[in-house]
Structure formats: C-alpha cells, structure tokens
GROMACS .gro file of C-alpha atoms in nm:
model
  320
    1MET     CA    1   1.709   0.609 -12.363
    2ASP     CA    2   1.411   0.774 -12.232
    3ARG     CA    3   1.326   0.557 -11.854
    4SER     CA    4   1.002   0.366 -12.152
    5ASN     CA    5   1.256   0.252 -12.303
    6GLN     CA    6   1.490   0.086 -12.018
    7THR     CA    7   1.177  -0.081 -11.874
    8SER     CA    8   1.022  -0.209 -12.184
    9SER     CA    9   1.347  -0.420 -12.318
   10LEU     CA   10   1.289  -0.635 -12.063
   11VAL     CA   11   1.102  -0.889 -12.005
   12GLY     CA   12   1.052  -0.875 -11.688
   13PHE     CA   13   1.248  -1.016 -11.419
   14ILE     CA   14   1.365  -1.357 -11.337
   15LEU     CA   15   1.330  -1.511 -11.060
   16LEU     CA   16   1.642  -1.785 -10.925
   17GLY     CA   17   1.525  -1.928 -10.641
   18LEU     CA   18   1.704  -2.238 -10.513
   19SER     CA   19   1.834  -2.261 -10.920
   20ALA     CA   20   2.176  -2.301 -10.726
   21HIS     CA   21   2.076  -2.594 -10.559
   22PRO     CA   22   1.904  -2.809 -10.754
   23LYS     CA   23   1.938  -3.114 -10.508
   24LEU     CA   24   1.715  -2.891 -10.217
   25GLU     CA   25   1.407  -2.753 -10.454
   26LYS     CA   26   1.234  -3.112 -10.443
   27THR     CA   27   1.222  -3.112 -10.028
   28PHE     CA   28   1.149  -2.742 -10.059
   29PHE     CA   29   0.879  -2.828 -10.228
   30VAL     CA   30   0.720  -3.076 -10.036
   31LEU     CA   31   0.821  -2.914  -9.716
   32ILE     CA   32   0.597  -2.522  -9.838
   33LEU     CA   33   0.346  -2.668 -10.007
   34LEU     CA   34   0.268  -2.915  -9.675
   35THR     CA   35   0.313  -2.563  -9.421
   36TYR     CA   36   0.127  -2.350  -9.651
   37LEU     CA   37  -0.178  -2.623  -9.635
   38VAL     CA   38  -0.131  -2.633  -9.244
   39ILE     CA   39  -0.158  -2.237  -9.314
   40LEU     CA   40  -0.477  -2.202  -9.435
   41LEU     CA   41  -0.628  -2.482  -9.208
   42GLY     CA   42  -0.533  -2.339  -8.915
   43ASN     CA   43  -0.570  -1.972  -8.990
   44GLY     CA   44  -0.915  -2.129  -9.144
   45VAL     CA   45  -1.025  -2.260  -8.912
   46LEU     CA   46  -0.960  -2.039  -8.653
   47ILE     CA   47  -1.145  -1.777  -8.942
   48LEU     CA   48  -1.408  -1.998  -8.879
   49VAL     CA   49  -1.480  -2.006  -8.540
   50THR     CA   50  -1.406  -1.635  -8.411
   51ILE     CA   51  -1.779  -1.575  -8.676
   52LEU     CA   52  -1.930  -1.885  -8.546
   53ASP     CA   53  -1.910  -1.913  -8.152
   54ALA     CA   54  -2.095  -1.604  -8.043
   55HIS     CA   55  -1.820  -1.634  -7.684
   56LEU     CA   56  -1.576  -1.543  -7.892
   57HIS     CA   57  -1.800  -1.201  -8.035
   58THR     CA   58  -1.523  -1.011  -7.856
   59PRO     CA   59  -1.210  -0.740  -7.997
   60MET     CA   60  -0.980  -0.978  -7.837
   61TYR     CA   61  -1.100  -1.267  -8.098
   62PHE     CA   62  -1.196  -1.051  -8.388
   63PHE     CA   63  -0.827  -0.911  -8.434
   64LEU     CA   64  -0.700  -1.264  -8.394
   65GLY     CA   65  -0.971  -1.380  -8.683
   66ASN     CA   66  -0.794  -0.980  -8.867
   67LEU     CA   67  -0.483  -1.122  -8.783
   68SER     CA   68  -0.535  -1.470  -8.930
   69PHE     CA   69  -0.666  -1.393  -9.227
   70LEU     CA   70  -0.361  -1.121  -9.292
   71ASP     CA   71  -0.193  -1.444  -9.302
   72ILE     CA   72  -0.364  -1.653  -9.538
   73CYS     CA   73  -0.332  -1.351  -9.789
   74TYR     CA   74   0.019  -1.279  -9.711
   75THR     CA   75   0.083  -1.646  -9.763
   76THR     CA   76  -0.074  -1.648 -10.085
   77SER     CA   77   0.044  -1.333 -10.242
   78SER     CA   78   0.403  -1.515 -10.285
   79VAL     CA   79   0.377  -1.862 -10.136
   80PRO     CA   80   0.226  -2.005 -10.473
   81LEU     CA   81   0.529  -1.863 -10.671
   82ILE     CA   82   0.759  -1.951 -10.477
   83LEU     CA   83   0.696  -2.328 -10.524
   84ASP     CA   84   0.657  -2.266 -10.840
   85SER     CA   85   1.007  -2.155 -10.863
   86PHE     CA   86   1.126  -2.508 -10.712
   87LEU     CA   87   0.970  -2.704 -11.022
   88THR     CA   88   1.014  -2.415 -11.371
   89PRO     CA   89   1.444  -2.267 -11.271
   90LYS     CA   90   1.489  -1.920 -11.329
   91LYS     CA   91   1.031  -1.883 -11.371
   92THR     CA   92   1.008  -1.538 -11.571
   93ILE     CA   93   0.738  -1.301 -11.438
   94SER     CA   94   0.621  -1.023 -11.561
   95PHE     CA   95   0.638  -0.643 -11.435
   96SER     CA   96   0.264  -0.648 -11.294
   97ALA     CA   97   0.291  -0.988 -11.116
   98CYS     CA   98   0.644  -0.880 -10.987
   99PHE     CA   99   0.501  -0.475 -10.797
  100GLY     CA  100   0.175  -0.726 -10.789
  101GLN     CA  101   0.283  -0.968 -10.607
  102MET     CA  102   0.500  -0.658 -10.380
  103PHE     CA  103   0.228  -0.461 -10.315
  104LEU     CA  104   0.077  -0.748 -10.179
  105SER     CA  105   0.331  -0.877  -9.914
  106PHE     CA  106   0.429  -0.533  -9.859
  107ALA     CA  107   0.002  -0.469  -9.731
  108MET     CA  108  -0.028  -0.763  -9.501
  109GLY     CA  109   0.335  -0.687  -9.342
  110ALA     CA  110   0.291  -0.352  -9.212
  111THR     CA  111  -0.074  -0.419  -9.174
  112GLU     CA  112   0.037  -0.691  -8.949
  113CYS     CA  113   0.250  -0.486  -8.777
  114VAL     CA  114   0.010  -0.257  -8.615
  115LEU     CA  115  -0.238  -0.450  -8.529
  116LEU     CA  116  -0.023  -0.648  -8.352
  117GLY     CA  117  -0.012  -0.288  -8.181
  118MET     CA  118  -0.375  -0.228  -8.169
  119MET     CA  119  -0.384  -0.619  -7.969
  120ALA     CA  120  -0.141  -0.530  -7.786
  121PHE     CA  121  -0.380  -0.241  -7.613
  122ASP     CA  122  -0.646  -0.419  -7.647
  123ARG     CA  123  -0.513  -0.642  -7.300
  124TYR     CA  124  -0.345  -0.306  -7.207
  125VAL     CA  125  -0.639  -0.217  -7.051
  126ALA     CA  126  -0.842  -0.564  -7.026
  127ILE     CA  127  -0.561  -0.615  -6.861
  128CYS     CA  128  -0.521  -0.256  -6.679
  129ASN     CA  129  -0.871  -0.114  -6.655
  130PRO     CA  130  -1.123  -0.434  -6.628
  131LEU     CA  131  -1.392  -0.250  -6.527
  132ARG     CA  132  -1.391   0.035  -6.810
  133TYR     CA  133  -1.310  -0.234  -7.118
  134PRO     CA  134  -1.667  -0.228  -7.211
  135VAL     CA  135  -1.675   0.079  -7.267
  136VAL     CA  136  -1.340   0.127  -7.395
  137MET     CA  137  -1.310  -0.182  -7.614
  138SER     CA  138  -1.661  -0.134  -7.744
  139LYS     CA  139  -1.789  -0.227  -8.131
  140ALA     CA  140  -1.811   0.164  -8.222
  141THR     CA  141  -1.459   0.136  -8.091
  142TYR     CA  142  -1.295  -0.194  -8.195
  143VAL     CA  143  -1.370  -0.231  -8.570
  144PRO     CA  144  -1.241   0.122  -8.684
  145LEU     CA  145  -0.913   0.007  -8.570
  146ALA     CA  146  -0.868  -0.287  -8.732
  147GLY     CA  147  -1.038  -0.119  -9.012
  148SER     CA  148  -0.704   0.161  -8.972
  149SER     CA  149  -0.435  -0.122  -8.947
  150TRP     CA  150  -0.554  -0.202  -9.316
  151ALA     CA  151  -0.596   0.110  -9.472
  152ALA     CA  152  -0.199   0.221  -9.357
  153GLY     CA  153  -0.098  -0.063  -9.469
  154ILE     CA  154  -0.235  -0.033  -9.768
  155ALA     CA  155  -0.217   0.359  -9.777
  156ASN     CA  156   0.256   0.230  -9.722
  157SER     CA  157   0.250  -0.043  -9.969
  158VAL     CA  158   0.106   0.209 -10.259
  159VAL     CA  159   0.361   0.448 -10.182
  160GLN     CA  160   0.666   0.159 -10.172
  161THR     CA  161   0.562  -0.028 -10.472
  162SER     CA  162   0.490   0.354 -10.712
  163GLN     CA  163   0.821   0.438 -10.630
  164ALA     CA  164   0.946   0.107 -10.746
  165MET     CA  165   0.773   0.051 -11.041
  166ARG     CA  166   0.903   0.448 -11.187
  167LEU     CA  167   1.232   0.323 -11.155
  168PRO     CA  168   1.395   0.211 -11.447
  169PHE     CA  169   1.545  -0.116 -11.567
  170CYS     CA  170   1.779  -0.158 -11.865
  171GLY     CA  171   2.063  -0.373 -11.750
  172ASP     CA  172   2.022  -0.715 -11.519
  173ASN     CA  173   1.653  -0.805 -11.475
  174VAL     CA  174   1.789  -1.133 -11.258
  175ILE     CA  175   1.608  -1.138 -10.907
  176ASN     CA  176   1.807  -1.348 -10.600
  177HIS     CA  177   1.531  -1.402 -10.405
  178PHE     CA  178   1.200  -1.643 -10.442
  179THR     CA  179   0.999  -1.382 -10.510
  180CYS     CA  180   0.944  -1.027 -10.621
  181GLU     CA  181   1.132  -0.867 -10.167
  182ILE     CA  182   1.169  -0.537 -10.302
  183LEU     CA  183   1.528  -0.539 -10.138
  184ALA     CA  184   1.592  -0.756 -10.458
  185VAL     CA  185   1.447  -0.530 -10.679
  186LEU     CA  186   1.617  -0.200 -10.640
  187LYS     CA  187   1.970  -0.330 -10.648
  188LEU     CA  188   1.802  -0.373 -11.015
  189ALA     CA  189   1.694  -0.029 -11.092
  190CYS     CA  190   1.976   0.131 -11.360
  191ALA     CA  191   1.935   0.492 -11.122
  192ASP     CA  192   1.938   0.647 -10.794
  193ILE     CA  193   1.746   0.456 -10.552
  194SER     CA  194   1.805   0.726 -10.235
  195SER     CA  195   1.521   0.806 -10.204
  196ASN     CA  196   1.314   0.451 -10.196
  197VAL     CA  197   1.586   0.354  -9.965
  198ILE     CA  198   1.476   0.726  -9.722
  199SER     CA  199   1.138   0.676  -9.801
  200MET     CA  200   1.166   0.235  -9.632
  201VAL     CA  201   1.323   0.373  -9.347
  202VAL     CA  202   1.047   0.644  -9.278
  203ALA     CA  203   0.839   0.361  -9.333
  204ASN     CA  204   1.035   0.070  -9.072
  205VAL     CA  205   0.956   0.317  -8.832
  206ILE     CA  206   0.639   0.404  -8.802
  207PHE     CA  207   0.527   0.047  -8.936
  208LEU     CA  208   0.772  -0.123  -8.693
  209GLY     CA  209   0.924   0.037  -8.428
  210ILE     CA  210   0.692   0.312  -8.323
  211PRO     CA  211   0.454  -0.035  -8.340
  212VAL     CA  212   0.714  -0.195  -8.097
  213LEU     CA  213   0.740   0.101  -7.862
  214PHE     CA  214   0.347   0.070  -7.788
  215ILE     CA  215   0.301  -0.297  -7.746
  216PHE     CA  216   0.679  -0.178  -7.569
  217ILE     CA  217   0.519   0.048  -7.319
  218SER     CA  218   0.188  -0.170  -7.315
  219TYR     CA  219   0.367  -0.443  -7.161
  220VAL     CA  220   0.525  -0.242  -6.956
  221PHE     CA  221   0.170  -0.175  -6.741
  222ILE     CA  222   0.001  -0.496  -6.823
  223ILE     CA  223   0.283  -0.653  -6.569
  224ALA     CA  224   0.312  -0.335  -6.381
  225THR     CA  225  -0.058  -0.446  -6.318
  226ILE     CA  226   0.006  -0.847  -6.314
  227LEU     CA  227   0.250  -0.841  -6.018
  228ARG     CA  228   0.030  -0.610  -5.799
  229ILE     CA  229  -0.265  -0.892  -5.797
  230PRO     CA  230  -0.230  -1.051  -5.428
  231SER     CA  231  -0.303  -1.418  -5.515
  232ALA     CA  232  -0.133  -1.627  -5.772
  233GLU     CA  233  -0.373  -1.773  -5.954
  234GLY     CA  234  -0.527  -1.423  -5.999
  235ARG     CA  235  -0.183  -1.323  -6.150
  236LYS     CA  236  -0.165  -1.726  -6.382
  237LYS     CA  237  -0.515  -1.604  -6.541
  238ALA     CA  238  -0.439  -1.234  -6.584
  239PHE     CA  239  -0.131  -1.327  -6.793
  240SER     CA  240  -0.290  -1.655  -6.961
  241THR     CA  241  -0.504  -1.336  -7.129
  242CYS     CA  242  -0.207  -1.181  -7.285
  243SER     CA  243   0.100  -1.472  -7.272
  244ALA     CA  244  -0.074  -1.589  -7.614
  245HIS     CA  245  -0.032  -1.207  -7.831
  246LEU     CA  246   0.313  -1.229  -7.593
  247THR     CA  247   0.459  -1.550  -7.810
  248VAL     CA  248   0.317  -1.449  -8.109
  249VAL     CA  249   0.501  -1.075  -8.073
  250LEU     CA  250   0.813  -1.235  -8.010
  251VAL     CA  251   0.795  -1.477  -8.322
  252PHE     CA  252   0.696  -1.165  -8.514
  253TYR     CA  253   0.967  -0.918  -8.476
  254GLY     CA  254   1.218  -1.191  -8.337
  255THR     CA  255   1.224  -1.314  -8.690
  256ILE     CA  256   1.213  -0.984  -8.865
  257LEU     CA  257   1.510  -0.873  -8.661
  258PHE     CA  258   1.706  -1.239  -8.724
  259THR     CA  259   1.621  -1.166  -9.092
  260TYR     CA  260   1.754  -0.813  -9.158
  261GLY     CA  261   1.933  -0.732  -8.862
  262LYS     CA  262   2.196  -1.035  -8.839
  263PRO     CA  263   2.574  -0.868  -8.910
  264LYS     CA  264   2.617  -1.030  -9.290
  265SER     CA  265   2.907  -1.248  -9.369
  266LYS     CA  266   3.268  -1.067  -9.537
  267ASP     CA  267   3.391  -1.376  -9.609
  268PRO     CA  268   3.390  -1.378 -10.017
  269LEU     CA  269   3.432  -1.716 -10.046
  270GLY     CA  270   3.147  -1.837  -9.798
  271ALA     CA  271   2.909  -1.559  -9.979
  272ASP     CA  272   2.749  -1.830 -10.177
  273LYS     CA  273   2.674  -2.028  -9.778
  274GLN     CA  274   2.561  -1.620  -9.697
  275ASP     CA  275   2.313  -1.589 -10.001
  276LEU     CA  276   2.168  -2.022  -9.996
  277ALA     CA  277   2.163  -1.822  -9.533
  278ASP     CA  278   1.927  -1.552  -9.642
  279LYS     CA  279   1.729  -1.740  -9.808
  280LEU     CA  280   1.640  -1.952  -9.655
  281THR     CA  281   1.587  -1.745  -9.299
  282SER     CA  282   1.378  -1.539  -9.535
  283LEU     CA  283   1.159  -1.856  -9.632
  284PHE     CA  284   1.135  -1.910  -9.218
  285TYR     CA  285   1.014  -1.574  -9.201
  286GLY     CA  286   0.737  -1.582  -9.442
  287VAL     CA  287   0.628  -1.921  -9.414
  288VAL     CA  288   0.673  -2.069  -9.067
  289THR     CA  289   0.576  -1.760  -8.886
  290PRO     CA  290   0.181  -1.710  -9.039
  291MET     CA  291   0.204  -2.152  -8.922
  292LEU     CA  292   0.280  -2.043  -8.578
  293ASN     CA  293   0.018  -1.778  -8.504
  294PRO     CA  294  -0.322  -2.009  -8.500
  295ILE     CA  295  -0.103  -2.370  -8.308
  296ILE     CA  296  -0.032  -2.054  -8.044
  297TYR     CA  297  -0.382  -1.918  -8.011
  298SER     CA  298  -0.487  -2.288  -7.999
  299LEU     CA  299  -0.246  -2.467  -7.742
  300ARG     CA  300  -0.232  -2.100  -7.540
  301ASN     CA  301  -0.571  -2.039  -7.505
  302LYS     CA  302  -0.871  -2.220  -7.377
  303ASP     CA  303  -1.159  -2.044  -7.505
  304VAL     CA  304  -1.048  -2.132  -7.918
  305LYS     CA  305  -0.962  -2.453  -7.774
  306ALA     CA  306  -1.340  -2.506  -7.653
  307ALA     CA  307  -1.435  -2.365  -7.992
  308VAL     CA  308  -1.262  -2.607  -8.227
  309LYS     CA  309  -1.344  -2.869  -7.965
  310LYS     CA  310  -1.657  -2.783  -8.048
  311LEU     CA  311  -1.679  -2.657  -8.418
  312VAL     CA  312  -1.595  -3.038  -8.465
  313GLN     CA  313  -1.761  -3.212  -8.230
  314GLN     CA  314  -2.142  -3.016  -8.435
  315LYS     CA  315  -1.937  -3.160  -8.755
  316HIS     CA  316  -1.915  -3.479  -8.646
  317LEU     CA  317  -2.286  -3.484  -8.496
  318THR     CA  318  -2.411  -3.363  -8.842
  319GLU     CA  319  -2.207  -3.601  -9.050
  320GLN     CA  320  -2.384  -3.823  -8.839
   0.00000   0.00000   0.00000
C-alpha cells in the first residue's frame, strides 16, 4: 500500500480529551471558557492601550502588544477545539484541520520564545546602556526585531508541520490529547519518525535553548548593573522596569520545564493517573500562562495601570 492510500484510509483523527473522565468534562468546560474570556479581555485591553496611549509608544510596549496578540492567537488556535472536545466525546477532526491547528500552535509558541529574548535585549539596553537606548532601540530596530520573531516562528512551524504531514497514517487514529499536539500525532505514524524527532530536537535548541541562554546572560548583566546603583530607590526603580518581563519569563519557561521535563511514572498501575496529570499540565501551559501575562504586566507596571485607568475613565465619560 502506498503512502497516499495509507493516509486516505483514515477519515481523520479522533481526539480523546477527557472522555475517560466524563465527570471532569463539564467542570473543565466552564473553567476553560472563563479563562479564555479573561485571556481575550486582558490581552485585548493591553493591545488597545499600547496602541491608543502615546506614553506607551516605546519598544518595550510594542513588544508587549505583540506578546498579547501572540497569546490571543495561540489560545484561539486550540481552546475552541478543547471546549468542543468536552462537549463531544471522541471528537473527530479532519487531517487538514488537525495540521492547521498544529501549525498555528507551533508558530505562536516558537515566536513567543524568540520574542521574550528580544524583550530581554530591550531591558538590557535600557538598564545597562540608558544613554544609548534611544539610538540602539529606535523604531528602525525594534520593528524588524519583532518581525524577525514572527518570521522565525512561522518558518519553524512550516518545517515541523510539513514533515509531520508527509508521514503515513494507516492504523490507529486516536490522539490521546485535547489537540493535535505533535508528539501525540507522531506516535500514530506507521513509519520511521527519527528524522522528525531530530528536527524537533534541533528546533528546541534554537527556539528554547538559545533564547533561554540569551535571557540568562542579559539578566546577569542587568542585575550586576542594578547592584552598582548607589541609591536603594534607584535600584528599586531600575528593577521595576524589568520585573514584569522577568516574571513572565519565569512563568513561561518554568511551565514548559515542568510540562516536558518531569519524570514519567514507571508504575503501570499509575499510568492512567499519569496520563491525566500530563493532560492537565499541558492544559495549564496552553491556557493559564497566556491568562497570567496581562495580569502580571497590569499589576507590576504602573504605566500600564495608568493607561488602563485612563482608558476606562474616557469610556465612562463618553457614555455620560
């Protein structure tokens, strides 16, 4: 049987979701729906204030607006599918829809990794070379930096998704996940996936390892510079300009490490519990983290808080 016949013998994939735990589905449907609405509202407001408030027309808030847009795109590529899986046991998804969702998730995730590195560079220049900041981080610099983040993420997604699409799927078509997560899909291929695994390892080094190393080195210099500031007030002010970004980085990469780096249970009797824990951890990474980003920036950044307050007051005045 040739590859096209092998793949076409399946009508698509079946997403299991939490079908093995029906009692949890309604509860998680409500929780995920509310979380998604908060993501849309919080990130939408951040995008709005970074566009409308002239005080926020700076590189840091331009990157922040991109980050918020990324979070909306990332969750929108997966959350509607997750919610539908709670309502429809063993949700069937076509090949095109599955790989389309995989492409968007991959592109947004890789772009966010690179963008967080760009934001670390922005904070490094602002704190370590403040006099040169307007020159180094001019519009001619920060716009291409953000654009290159998107381009790199999309290019990586094209490579990974196209490689997965070329695989034959001729047997089991049940994906034990909420979405078309690439590792879960690759397990179903009836062919050697070693080249896919190698490609993903290389991509992880480029899009996870290098940005993490870059962020770490940037913050070594940032912290060293802050500690040399003579006044406590000056140190506090300098640290406050990067504390929100550092918190987002710790939440983002900490969740990735917890999701994919924790040891697997070797007890076969606990396989079902382990499987449920893996799914819920993945759900946390894909939904809760994008919800926390606007909350973190709103609580830890006085400029954003002031801009949001100003926007609400203007809306209230126009309604009167």
